[in-house]
Short mmCIF file of C-alpha atoms (C1' of nucleotides) in Angstrom, two decimals:
data_model
loop_
_atom_site.label_atom_id
_atom_site.label_comp_id
_atom_site.label_asym_id
_atom_site.label_seq_id
_atom_site.Cartn_x
_atom_site.Cartn_y
_atom_site.Cartn_z
CA MET D 1 27.58 -7.65 69.11
CA THR D 2 30.23 -5.57 70.37
CA ALA D 3 29.32 -1.96 71.48
CA SER D 4 30.04 -0.29 68.67
CA ARG D 5 28.74 -2.50 65.55
CA THR D 6 28.72 -0.33 62.76
CA ALA D 7 29.20 3.44 62.48
CA ARG D 8 25.58 3.94 61.53
CA GLU D 9 24.37 2.36 64.73
CA ARG D 10 26.66 4.19 66.70
CA VAL D 11 25.55 7.35 65.49
CA ARG D 12 21.89 6.37 65.59
CA ALA D 13 22.18 5.50 69.37
CA GLU D 14 23.88 8.93 70.12
CA LEU D 15 21.05 10.69 68.33
CA SER D 16 18.41 8.49 70.10
CA ARG D 17 20.03 9.46 73.23
CA GLU D 18 20.25 13.15 71.99
CA ILE D 19 16.44 13.18 71.25
CA VAL D 20 15.39 11.83 74.58
CA ASP D 21 17.63 14.49 76.26
CA ILE D 22 16.54 17.20 74.85
CA ALA D 23 12.96 15.93 75.26
CA ARG D 24 13.63 15.56 78.99
CA ARG D 25 14.65 19.22 79.17
CA GLN D 26 11.50 20.44 77.09
CA LEU D 27 9.52 18.23 79.65
CA ALA D 28 11.46 19.56 82.80
CA THR D 29 10.53 23.25 81.29
CA GLU D 30 7.13 23.10 79.55
CA GLY D 31 5.53 19.88 81.47
CA ALA D 32 4.00 16.88 79.71
CA GLY D 33 1.49 18.69 77.35
CA GLY D 34 4.39 21.19 76.05
CA LEU D 35 6.48 18.22 74.80
CA SER D 36 6.81 18.94 70.73
CA LEU D 37 8.27 16.51 68.54
CA ARG D 38 8.78 19.45 66.45
CA ALA D 39 10.20 21.37 68.49
CA VAL D 40 12.78 18.99 69.81
CA ALA D 41 13.50 18.48 66.06
CA ARG D 42 13.97 22.33 65.81
CA GLU D 43 16.33 22.18 68.74
CA MET D 44 18.51 19.61 66.89
CA GLY D 45 19.00 21.26 63.68
CA MET D 46 16.84 18.29 62.17
CA VAL D 47 13.60 18.65 60.37
CA SER D 48 10.50 16.97 62.25
CA SER D 49 10.09 14.08 60.05
CA ALA D 50 13.56 12.91 60.70
CA VAL D 51 12.77 12.11 64.26
CA TYR D 52 10.27 9.61 63.39
CA ARG D 53 13.17 7.41 61.99
CA TYR D 54 13.78 7.36 65.81
CA PHE D 55 10.63 7.28 67.60
CA PRO D 56 7.84 6.06 65.71
CA SER D 57 5.22 8.85 67.80
CA ARG D 58 5.23 11.28 70.23
CA ASP D 59 3.63 8.26 72.73
CA ASP D 60 6.75 6.41 72.11
CA LEU D 61 9.07 9.21 73.07
CA LEU D 62 7.03 9.59 76.40
CA THR D 63 7.04 6.31 77.24
CA THR D 64 11.30 6.07 77.30
CA LEU D 65 10.93 9.34 79.26
CA ILE D 66 8.36 7.63 81.84
CA ILE D 67 10.61 4.55 82.19
CA ASP D 68 13.71 6.90 82.55
CA GLY D 69 11.61 8.91 85.30
CA TYR D 70 10.71 5.79 87.14
CA ASN D 71 14.25 4.97 87.13
CA ALA D 72 15.67 8.18 88.34
CA LEU D 73 12.87 8.28 91.12
CA GLY D 74 13.80 4.81 92.04
CA GLU D 75 17.36 5.35 91.90
CA ALA D 76 16.95 8.51 93.97
CA VAL D 77 15.12 6.55 96.52
CA GLU D 78 17.24 3.79 96.67
CA ARG D 79 20.48 6.07 97.32
CA ALA D 80 18.77 7.74 100.28
CA GLU D 81 17.63 4.75 101.78
CA ALA D 82 20.93 2.92 101.49
CA ALA D 83 22.90 5.92 103.17
CA ARG D 84 21.14 4.78 106.55
CA PRO D 85 22.62 2.03 108.92
CA ARG D 86 20.97 -1.38 108.03
CA ASP D 87 19.33 -1.74 111.43
CA ASP D 88 18.03 1.48 111.79
CA PHE D 89 14.50 0.84 110.16
CA LEU D 90 13.06 4.15 110.83
CA GLY D 91 15.64 6.04 109.50
CA ARG D 92 15.84 4.09 106.46
CA TRP D 93 11.95 4.57 106.22
CA LEU D 94 12.11 8.29 106.19
CA ALA D 95 15.45 8.52 104.32
CA ALA D 96 13.40 6.87 101.40
CA CYS D 97 10.44 8.94 101.96
CA HIS D 98 12.35 12.21 102.01
CA GLY D 99 14.34 10.70 98.85
CA ALA D 100 11.16 10.59 97.10
CA ARG D 101 9.66 13.61 98.10
CA ASP D 102 13.06 15.71 97.14
CA TRP D 103 13.10 14.23 93.95
CA ALA D 104 9.92 15.17 93.20
CA LEU D 105 10.26 18.58 94.12
CA ALA D 106 13.42 18.85 92.01
CA HIS D 107 11.33 17.45 88.96
CA PRO D 108 7.77 18.50 89.43
CA HIS D 109 7.01 17.81 85.84
CA GLU D 110 8.37 14.23 85.71
CA TYR D 111 6.78 13.52 88.90
CA ALA D 112 3.62 14.87 87.18
CA LEU D 113 3.98 12.66 84.18
CA LEU D 114 4.69 9.45 86.62
CA TYR D 115 2.24 9.84 89.23
CA GLY D 116 -0.18 12.66 88.03
CA SER D 117 -3.20 12.33 85.61
CA PRO D 118 -2.38 9.85 82.65
CA VAL D 119 -1.58 11.93 79.38
CA PRO D 120 -4.60 12.26 77.20
CA GLY D 121 -4.66 9.76 74.60
CA TYR D 122 -1.77 7.65 76.22
CA GLU D 123 -1.81 4.48 77.64
CA ALA D 124 1.17 3.10 79.51
CA PRO D 125 2.19 -0.13 78.05
CA GLN D 126 3.73 -3.15 80.12
CA ASP D 127 7.39 -1.80 79.59
CA THR D 128 7.21 0.53 82.08
CA VAL D 129 6.12 -2.23 84.82
CA PRO D 130 9.70 -2.99 86.22
CA ALA D 131 11.11 0.43 86.60
CA ARG D 132 8.13 1.55 88.37
CA LEU D 133 8.51 -0.94 91.09
CA ARG D 134 11.95 0.21 91.91
CA ASP D 135 10.60 2.81 94.93
CA VAL D 136 7.93 0.87 96.40
CA THR D 137 10.63 -2.36 96.62
CA VAL D 138 12.69 -0.19 98.60
CA LEU D 139 10.01 0.73 100.89
CA SER D 140 8.86 -3.02 101.13
CA ALA D 141 12.57 -3.99 101.72
CA VAL D 142 12.80 -1.71 104.58
CA LEU D 143 9.44 -3.21 106.45
CA ARG D 144 10.39 -6.66 105.53
CA ASP D 145 14.05 -6.56 107.01
CA ALA D 146 12.51 -4.73 110.16
CA VAL D 147 10.17 -7.77 110.77
CA GLU D 148 12.81 -10.16 110.21
CA ALA D 149 14.87 -8.48 112.45
CA GLY D 150 11.87 -8.48 115.13
CA ALA D 151 11.95 -4.69 114.99
CA ALA D 152 8.44 -4.18 113.88
CA ASP D 153 5.69 -4.34 116.41
CA PRO D 154 2.61 -2.38 115.17
CA PRO D 155 0.35 -1.36 117.53
CA PRO D 156 -3.40 -2.27 117.59
CA LEU D 157 -5.62 -0.32 115.32
CA GLY D 158 -8.95 -0.73 113.77
CA PRO D 159 -10.39 -4.06 113.04
CA PRO D 160 -8.25 -7.14 111.26
CA PRO D 161 -7.99 -7.36 107.69
CA PRO D 162 -10.87 -8.69 105.63
CA ALA D 163 -10.56 -12.32 103.76
CA THR D 164 -10.85 -11.05 100.68
CA LEU D 165 -7.69 -9.06 101.16
CA VAL D 166 -5.61 -11.71 102.63
CA ALA D 167 -6.67 -13.73 99.53
CA ASP D 168 -5.57 -10.58 97.41
CA GLY D 169 -2.25 -10.16 98.52
CA GLU D 170 -0.45 -12.61 96.61
CA ASN D 171 0.96 -10.08 94.40
CA MET D 172 2.37 -7.82 96.87
CA ARG D 173 3.41 -10.86 99.53
CA ALA D 174 6.12 -11.81 97.05
CA ILE D 175 8.00 -8.65 97.44
CA MET D 176 7.17 -8.85 101.40
CA ALA D 177 7.59 -12.23 102.24
CA GLY D 178 7.04 -12.94 105.79
CA VAL D 179 5.38 -9.66 106.63
CA PRO D 180 2.05 -10.03 108.16
CA ASP D 181 -0.87 -9.31 106.29
CA GLU D 182 -2.21 -6.70 108.43
CA LEU D 183 1.17 -4.97 108.43
CA ILE D 184 1.29 -5.22 104.46
CA LEU D 185 -1.99 -3.17 104.38
CA ARG D 186 -0.64 -0.68 106.60
CA ALA D 187 2.25 -0.48 104.21
CA LEU D 188 -0.06 0.05 101.51
CA THR D 189 -1.71 2.80 103.23
CA SER D 190 1.44 4.37 104.45
CA TRP D 191 2.30 4.07 100.86
CA THR D 192 -0.75 5.91 99.65
CA ALA D 193 -0.13 8.56 102.49
CA MET D 194 3.34 9.09 101.09
CA TYR D 195 2.30 9.98 97.40
CA GLY D 196 -0.67 11.53 98.15
CA TRP D 197 1.30 13.85 100.03
CA ILE D 198 3.86 14.61 97.46
CA SER D 199 0.95 14.69 94.98
CA LEU D 200 -1.11 17.29 96.84
CA GLU D 201 1.86 19.34 97.74
CA LEU D 202 3.29 19.48 94.24
CA PHE D 203 -0.11 19.93 92.64
CA GLY D 204 -0.73 23.05 94.96
CA GLN D 205 -3.34 21.76 97.21
CA LEU D 206 -1.19 22.33 100.38
CA ASN D 207 -0.78 25.96 99.47
CA ASN D 208 -1.92 28.50 102.14
CA ALA D 209 -2.46 25.52 104.76
CA ILE D 210 0.96 24.18 105.32
CA GLU D 211 4.16 26.40 105.18
CA ASP D 212 6.55 24.59 106.78
CA ARG D 213 6.05 21.53 104.61
CA ARG D 214 8.90 19.50 104.97
CA THR D 215 9.00 19.20 108.57
CA ALA D 216 4.99 18.59 108.29
CA PHE D 217 5.96 15.74 106.10
CA ASP D 218 8.61 14.12 107.96
CA HIS D 219 5.85 14.28 110.78
CA SER D 220 3.37 12.61 108.69
CA MET D 221 6.02 10.11 107.62
CA ARG D 222 6.84 9.29 111.29
CA THR D 223 3.33 8.78 112.30
CA MET D 224 2.75 6.27 109.60
CA ALA D 225 5.98 4.39 110.56
CA ALA D 226 4.51 4.43 114.02
CA VAL D 227 1.46 2.72 112.50
CA MET D 228 3.58 0.01 110.92
CA GLY D 229 5.39 -0.44 114.08
CA LEU D 230 8.85 1.35 113.43
CA HIS D 231 10.90 3.06 115.84
CA MET N 1 -32.05 42.64 88.94
CA THR N 2 -34.80 39.89 87.80
CA ALA N 3 -33.55 36.32 86.48
CA SER N 4 -34.68 37.74 83.22
CA ARG N 5 -32.99 40.70 82.50
CA THR N 6 -33.20 40.91 78.87
CA ALA N 7 -34.00 38.40 75.96
CA ARG N 8 -30.24 38.92 74.98
CA GLU N 9 -28.85 38.20 78.76
CA ARG N 10 -31.23 35.01 78.72
CA VAL N 11 -30.19 33.42 75.88
CA ARG N 12 -26.47 34.25 76.77
CA ALA N 13 -26.71 32.55 80.05
CA GLU N 14 -28.26 29.70 78.10
CA LEU N 15 -25.59 29.23 75.60
CA SER N 16 -22.90 29.62 78.24
CA ARG N 17 -24.44 26.91 79.96
CA GLU N 18 -24.75 24.72 76.95
CA ILE N 19 -21.07 25.46 76.28
CA VAL N 20 -20.15 24.48 79.42
CA ASP N 21 -22.27 21.04 79.53
CA ILE N 22 -21.11 20.03 76.19
CA ALA N 23 -17.49 20.82 77.41
CA ARG N 24 -18.13 18.43 80.51
CA ARG N 25 -19.34 15.99 78.11
CA GLN N 26 -16.36 16.13 75.95
CA LEU N 27 -14.19 16.13 79.18
CA ALA N 28 -15.75 13.15 80.63
CA THR N 29 -15.25 10.98 77.23
CA GLU N 30 -11.94 12.25 76.20
CA GLY N 31 -10.17 13.59 79.02
CA ALA N 32 -8.88 17.10 79.99
CA GLY N 33 -6.38 17.52 76.88
CA GLY N 34 -8.77 16.37 74.46
CA LEU N 35 -11.19 19.18 75.33
CA SER N 36 -11.46 21.18 72.13
CA LEU N 37 -13.30 24.66 71.97
CA ARG N 38 -13.48 23.79 68.03
CA ALA N 39 -15.07 20.44 68.75
CA VAL N 40 -17.51 22.17 71.12
CA ALA N 41 -18.35 24.79 68.73
CA ARG N 42 -18.62 22.24 66.33
CA GLU N 43 -21.27 20.45 68.19
CA MET N 44 -23.29 23.26 68.92
CA GLY N 45 -23.45 24.60 65.20
CA MET N 46 -21.40 27.62 65.92
CA VAL N 47 -18.25 28.64 64.42
CA SER N 48 -15.28 28.35 66.68
CA SER N 49 -14.76 32.17 66.94
CA ALA N 50 -18.19 32.73 68.44
CA VAL N 51 -17.29 30.67 71.48
CA TYR N 52 -14.89 33.14 72.21
CA ARG N 53 -17.73 35.65 72.92
CA TYR N 54 -18.43 33.37 76.03
CA PHE N 55 -15.13 32.02 77.03
CA PRO N 56 -12.11 34.39 76.61
CA SER N 57 -9.92 31.33 76.48
CA ARG N 58 -10.05 27.76 76.87
CA ASP N 59 -8.19 27.72 80.18
CA ASP N 60 -11.11 29.93 81.26
CA LEU N 61 -13.59 27.07 80.14
CA LEU N 62 -11.22 25.02 81.99
CA THR N 63 -11.60 26.90 84.94
CA THR N 64 -15.34 26.79 85.03
CA LEU N 65 -15.10 22.79 84.59
CA ILE N 66 -12.71 22.69 87.54
CA ILE N 67 -15.07 24.84 89.86
CA ASP N 68 -18.05 22.59 88.90
CA GLY N 69 -16.05 19.66 89.24
CA TYR N 70 -14.69 20.95 92.95
CA ASN N 71 -18.60 21.53 93.92
CA ALA N 72 -19.93 18.37 92.47
CA LEU N 73 -17.29 16.47 94.17
CA GLY N 74 -18.13 18.30 97.32
CA GLU N 75 -21.45 17.89 97.16
CA ALA N 76 -21.03 14.05 96.82
CA VAL N 77 -19.05 13.97 99.64
CA GLU N 78 -21.42 15.96 102.07
CA ARG N 79 -24.57 14.11 100.82
CA ALA N 80 -22.82 10.92 101.60
CA GLU N 81 -21.60 12.18 105.02
CA ALA N 82 -25.01 13.53 106.05
CA ALA N 83 -26.88 10.07 105.73
CA ARG N 84 -25.17 8.85 108.64
CA PRO N 85 -25.94 9.32 112.28
CA ARG N 86 -24.66 12.50 113.76
CA ASP N 87 -23.17 10.74 116.80
CA ASP N 88 -21.36 7.99 114.40
CA PHE N 89 -18.12 9.66 113.85
CA LEU N 90 -16.49 6.56 112.46
CA GLY N 91 -19.36 6.04 110.13
CA ARG N 92 -19.48 9.84 109.00
CA TRP N 93 -15.82 9.48 108.18
CA LEU N 94 -16.16 6.38 106.12
CA ALA N 95 -19.29 7.58 104.24
CA ALA N 96 -17.06 10.91 103.32
CA CYS N 97 -14.35 8.89 102.27
CA HIS N 98 -16.22 6.51 100.01
CA GLY N 99 -18.54 9.21 98.85
CA ALA N 100 -15.03 11.10 97.36
CA ARG N 101 -14.20 7.55 95.96
CA ASP N 102 -17.10 6.59 94.42
CA TRP N 103 -17.29 9.88 92.93
CA ALA N 104 -14.19 9.85 91.20
CA LEU N 105 -14.67 6.60 89.89
CA ALA N 106 -17.63 7.68 88.37
CA HIS N 107 -16.09 11.11 87.07
CA PRO N 108 -12.34 9.57 86.48
CA HIS N 109 -11.27 12.62 84.04
CA GLU N 110 -13.03 15.18 86.18
CA TYR N 111 -11.37 14.07 89.13
CA ALA N 112 -7.95 14.04 87.25
CA LEU N 113 -8.77 17.72 86.44
CA LEU N 114 -9.07 18.46 90.31
CA TYR N 115 -6.38 16.34 91.88
CA GLY N 116 -4.36 15.15 88.91
CA SER N 117 -1.43 17.31 87.59
CA PRO N 118 -2.21 20.61 86.60
CA VAL N 119 -2.64 19.98 82.61
CA PRO N 120 -2.49 23.21 80.71
CA GLY N 121 1.13 24.19 81.53
CA TYR N 122 -0.31 26.16 84.80
CA GLU N 123 -3.64 27.18 85.87
CA ALA N 124 -5.05 27.64 89.62
CA PRO N 125 -6.86 30.84 90.03
CA GLN N 126 -8.19 31.57 93.31
CA ASP N 127 -11.85 31.70 92.41
CA THR N 128 -11.57 27.87 92.63
CA VAL N 129 -10.65 28.26 96.17
CA PRO N 130 -13.91 28.35 98.10
CA ALA N 131 -15.28 25.15 96.06
CA ARG N 132 -12.06 23.29 96.97
CA LEU N 133 -12.72 23.65 100.39
CA ARG N 134 -15.93 21.63 100.36
CA ASP N 135 -14.66 18.30 100.83
CA VAL N 136 -12.29 18.80 103.25
CA THR N 137 -14.54 21.01 105.24
CA VAL N 138 -16.80 17.64 105.61
CA LEU N 139 -13.92 15.77 106.95
CA SER N 140 -12.99 18.23 109.22
CA ALA N 141 -16.23 18.52 110.71
CA VAL N 142 -16.45 14.91 111.55
CA LEU N 143 -13.24 15.08 113.55
CA ARG N 144 -14.24 18.29 115.05
CA ASP N 145 -17.69 16.99 116.12
CA ALA N 146 -16.11 14.06 117.51
CA VAL N 147 -13.61 15.79 119.58
CA GLU N 148 -16.15 18.25 121.00
CA ALA N 149 -18.35 14.98 121.95
CA GLY N 150 -15.36 13.33 123.68
CA ALA N 151 -15.38 10.53 121.17
CA ALA N 152 -12.08 10.97 119.77
CA ASP N 153 -9.03 9.32 121.86
CA PRO N 154 -5.96 9.08 119.51
CA PRO N 155 -3.42 6.61 120.50
CA PRO N 156 -0.30 7.62 121.17
CA LEU N 157 1.77 7.28 117.78
CA GLY N 158 5.26 8.68 117.13
CA PRO N 159 6.61 11.84 118.38
CA PRO N 160 4.84 14.82 119.47
CA PRO N 161 4.27 17.69 116.44
CA PRO N 162 7.10 19.92 116.18
CA ALA N 163 6.87 23.53 117.21
CA THR N 164 7.14 25.06 113.85
CA LEU N 165 3.82 23.21 112.80
CA VAL N 166 2.00 24.19 115.84
CA ALA N 167 2.60 27.82 114.72
CA ASP N 168 1.95 27.02 111.41
CA GLY N 169 -1.67 25.48 111.83
CA GLU N 170 -3.41 28.61 112.10
CA ASN N 171 -4.93 28.20 108.71
CA MET N 172 -6.27 24.55 109.58
CA ARG N 173 -7.24 25.68 113.16
CA ALA N 174 -9.85 27.97 111.67
CA ILE N 175 -11.87 25.09 110.35
CA MET N 176 -11.02 22.76 113.03
CA ALA N 177 -11.46 24.83 116.09
CA GLY N 178 -11.22 22.90 119.26
CA VAL N 179 -9.12 20.02 117.68
CA PRO N 180 -5.31 19.49 119.23
CA ASP N 181 -2.74 20.19 117.01
CA GLU N 182 -1.78 16.77 117.11
CA LEU N 183 -4.72 15.73 115.75
CA ILE N 184 -5.11 18.38 113.06
CA LEU N 185 -1.65 16.72 111.92
CA ARG N 186 -3.04 12.98 111.65
CA ALA N 187 -6.04 14.50 110.02
CA LEU N 188 -4.09 15.95 107.48
CA THR N 189 -2.21 12.49 107.13
CA SER N 190 -5.47 10.71 106.68
CA TRP N 191 -6.42 13.38 104.15
CA THR N 192 -3.34 12.49 102.38
CA ALA N 193 -4.02 8.91 102.39
CA MET N 194 -7.48 9.13 100.96
CA TYR N 195 -6.41 11.18 98.08
CA GLY N 196 -3.27 9.23 97.69
CA TRP N 197 -5.16 5.96 97.37
CA ILE N 198 -8.18 7.66 95.00
CA SER N 199 -5.43 8.92 92.83
CA LEU N 200 -3.24 6.00 92.89
CA GLU N 201 -6.11 3.43 92.18
CA LEU N 202 -7.65 5.96 89.30
CA PHE N 203 -4.05 6.42 87.56
CA GLY N 204 -3.56 2.70 87.77
CA GLN N 205 -0.80 2.32 90.09
CA LEU N 206 -2.87 -0.32 91.86
CA ASN N 207 -3.10 -2.72 89.10
CA ASN N 208 -1.93 -5.89 89.60
CA ALA N 209 -1.28 -5.23 93.16
CA ILE N 210 -5.03 -4.97 94.58
CA GLU N 211 -8.17 -6.63 93.28
CA ASP N 212 -10.62 -6.01 95.73
CA ARG N 213 -9.89 -2.36 95.73
CA ARG N 214 -13.21 -1.14 97.62
CA THR N 215 -12.39 -3.35 100.77
CA ALA N 216 -9.09 -2.49 100.87
CA PHE N 217 -9.71 1.30 100.57
CA ASP N 218 -12.40 0.98 103.56
CA HIS N 219 -9.63 -0.98 105.41
CA SER N 220 -7.21 1.67 104.96
CA MET N 221 -9.42 4.28 105.94
CA ARG N 222 -10.78 2.62 108.85
CA THR N 223 -7.07 2.33 110.19
CA MET N 224 -6.37 6.08 109.35
CA ALA N 225 -9.77 6.58 111.44
CA ALA N 226 -7.87 4.60 114.19
CA VAL N 227 -4.97 6.82 114.08
CA MET N 228 -7.80 9.96 114.92
CA GLY N 229 -9.26 7.95 117.33
CA LEU N 230 -12.42 7.70 115.78
CA HIS N 231 -14.21 4.20 116.82
"C1'" DG R 1 30.54 -1.51 41.28
"C1'" DT R 2 26.21 -2.22 41.55
"C1'" DT R 3 22.59 -2.78 44.56
"C1'" DC R 4 19.99 -2.36 48.61
"C1'" DG R 5 18.99 -0.19 52.99
"C1'" DT R 6 18.92 3.88 55.55
"C1'" DC R 7 18.57 8.44 56.18
"C1'" DA R 8 16.79 13.64 56.28
"C1'" DA R 9 14.59 16.87 53.83
"C1'" DG R 10 10.22 18.91 52.05
"C1'" DA R 11 5.44 19.08 50.85
"C1'" DG R 12 1.28 18.06 52.76
"C1'" DC R 13 -3.22 16.97 55.63
"C1'" DA R 14 -5.84 17.30 59.27
"C1'" DG R 15 -6.48 19.43 63.33
"C1'" DT R 16 -5.71 22.91 67.36
"C1'" DG R 17 -5.99 27.92 69.96
"C1'" DC R 18 -6.69 32.54 69.08
"C1'" DT R 19 -7.17 37.10 66.41
"C1'" DC R 20 -9.19 40.10 63.53
"C1'" DT R 21 -12.65 42.05 60.40
"C1'" DC R 22 -17.25 42.50 58.51
"C1'" DG R 23 -22.17 42.43 58.49
"C1'" DT R 24 -26.16 41.94 61.09
"C1'" DT R 25 -29.20 41.96 65.07
"C1'" DT R 26 -30.42 43.63 69.65
"C1'" DC R 27 -30.59 46.90 73.47
"C1'" DT R 28 -30.86 51.79 74.90
"C1'" DG R 29 -30.55 56.84 75.49
"C1'" DG R 30 -32.98 60.54 74.09
"C1'" DC K 1 -39.79 56.38 67.75
"C1'" DC K 2 -35.27 56.28 65.97
"C1'" DA K 3 -30.23 56.82 66.06
"C1'" DG K 4 -26.28 55.37 68.06
"C1'" DA K 5 -23.91 51.91 70.70
"C1'" DA K 6 -23.24 47.40 72.17
"C1'" DA K 7 -23.05 42.56 71.58
"C1'" DC K 8 -23.36 39.01 67.95
"C1'" DG K 9 -22.23 34.81 64.53
"C1'" DA K 10 -19.56 33.96 60.48
"C1'" DG K 11 -15.70 33.64 57.98
"C1'" DA K 12 -10.66 34.42 56.76
"C1'" DG K 13 -6.32 33.79 58.41
"C1'" DC K 14 -2.24 32.84 61.87
"C1'" DA K 15 1.14 29.78 63.75
"C1'" DC K 16 1.31 25.73 65.87
"C1'" DT K 17 0.82 20.71 66.41
"C1'" DG K 18 1.30 15.04 65.53
"C1'" DC K 19 1.91 12.58 61.44
"C1'" DT K 20 2.53 10.52 56.13
"C1'" DC K 21 4.10 10.36 51.82
"C1'" DT K 22 7.69 11.22 48.28
"C1'" DT K 23 12.29 12.15 46.99
"C1'" DG K 24 16.83 12.32 46.49
"C1'" DA K 25 21.36 11.30 48.51
"C1'" DC K 26 24.56 8.71 51.01
"C1'" DG K 27 26.96 4.34 52.98
"C1'" DA K 28 27.28 -0.46 53.70
"C1'" DA K 29 27.23 -5.07 52.06
"C1'" DC K 30 27.42 -8.56 48.27
#
DNA sequence: GTTCGTCAAGAGCAGTGCTCTCGTTTCTGG
DNA sequence: CCAGAAACGAGAGCACTGCTCTTGACGAAC
């Protein structure tokens, strides 16, 4: 199983990649709804039916675009966070947040594909799960490291976590081993605030309300960092 | 200008309403992308071109659906919040949050149309603005009333608001007169957390992570209430 | 050298938004 | 009351979509 088995397989892989590239470009300019298999084929000088040799349906093409998108976003978040000193937990958190926001602003349509309303008639297959967790894994790691270093002292806020949630947190505890339940829930809240902000900003709900959005986002994320006890 | 000017105008208004009703039903079952003018016409026993006498384009029909949706959501939030005693500020806040979430869960496709990615390429006419502010107005009123009653004592969290944001808050200060700038920003963060949660939950990002979502949402909103100083 | 699988191409189906024309119905001004 | 104007439903048609099926050609394996 070398990288180049036969000439046929090589050209097939190359064409598949070209289709995805053109599709991503069309996605970036036209949006998810404007992605057309026929237009992709036209741009490649192929006939539409030929594309179906490589992707059995439009949704399959969309799925690989989604997975690529999650990976691109996750990688952007990872890179932004990795640029900060390991013991600067607040800086790592803020860098990750800005990394996500910057990527979303640079790729609005791809972000909409990931975190916007699901595409009509399209059900996200399980294949997307691993790629989808890359960004939240980064955010979790920051908090976990802070807890391990004893650098997270969350202030008392509101009631203690309900019992059902403590039992519920099994899945999240896997990524955030050692983090107290209350803090896991605050991380979840911070996560919703972050993606809520990005979505509202990107989808135009913040127009005529906030002008200096980057500063406001920064302040908002600092507030959530304080809620989690990061300094 | 009586309610029934001519027979023609009456049947026109009636048919317009019927078109919108059918369209909303199709929206609820098929989603925004599945809304088809031809299907609406078919269900009405009309021919597709006849519908264009009432709505000049599919996007215009979508726009009225959006406005209707904002009003329905705003009304649901208003009703939920109004059911609480006026001096129970935490209760009013939580009721408004749950009102929004309950409505979203009951009308997922309509919610996606309002707070999801803009579907048909681009569309956000100014007509939607007044209806869009109904829910956020309710949330703002709770905080403003609490401040007026001296019942909001936000804990110290993070740095003070940057100067540019203080100058930026003109628009929001109109709805939240008397609320300190720092608290306005925390309200904004709480708002993003609330809609972020609802969106992430509705769009499936919370699957396999949280089972008892209502309780978790409640806890999250209580945390944000504490951030705003509501007890 | 023949066979077999892969491939691009083309025609075609059912559906979409939207435009235009053509009679008919309804309203309105004289 | 009646003619002209405006509104209306029906139908045909355009350009587009995702997708299927068949046909013929090419390359690789036996």
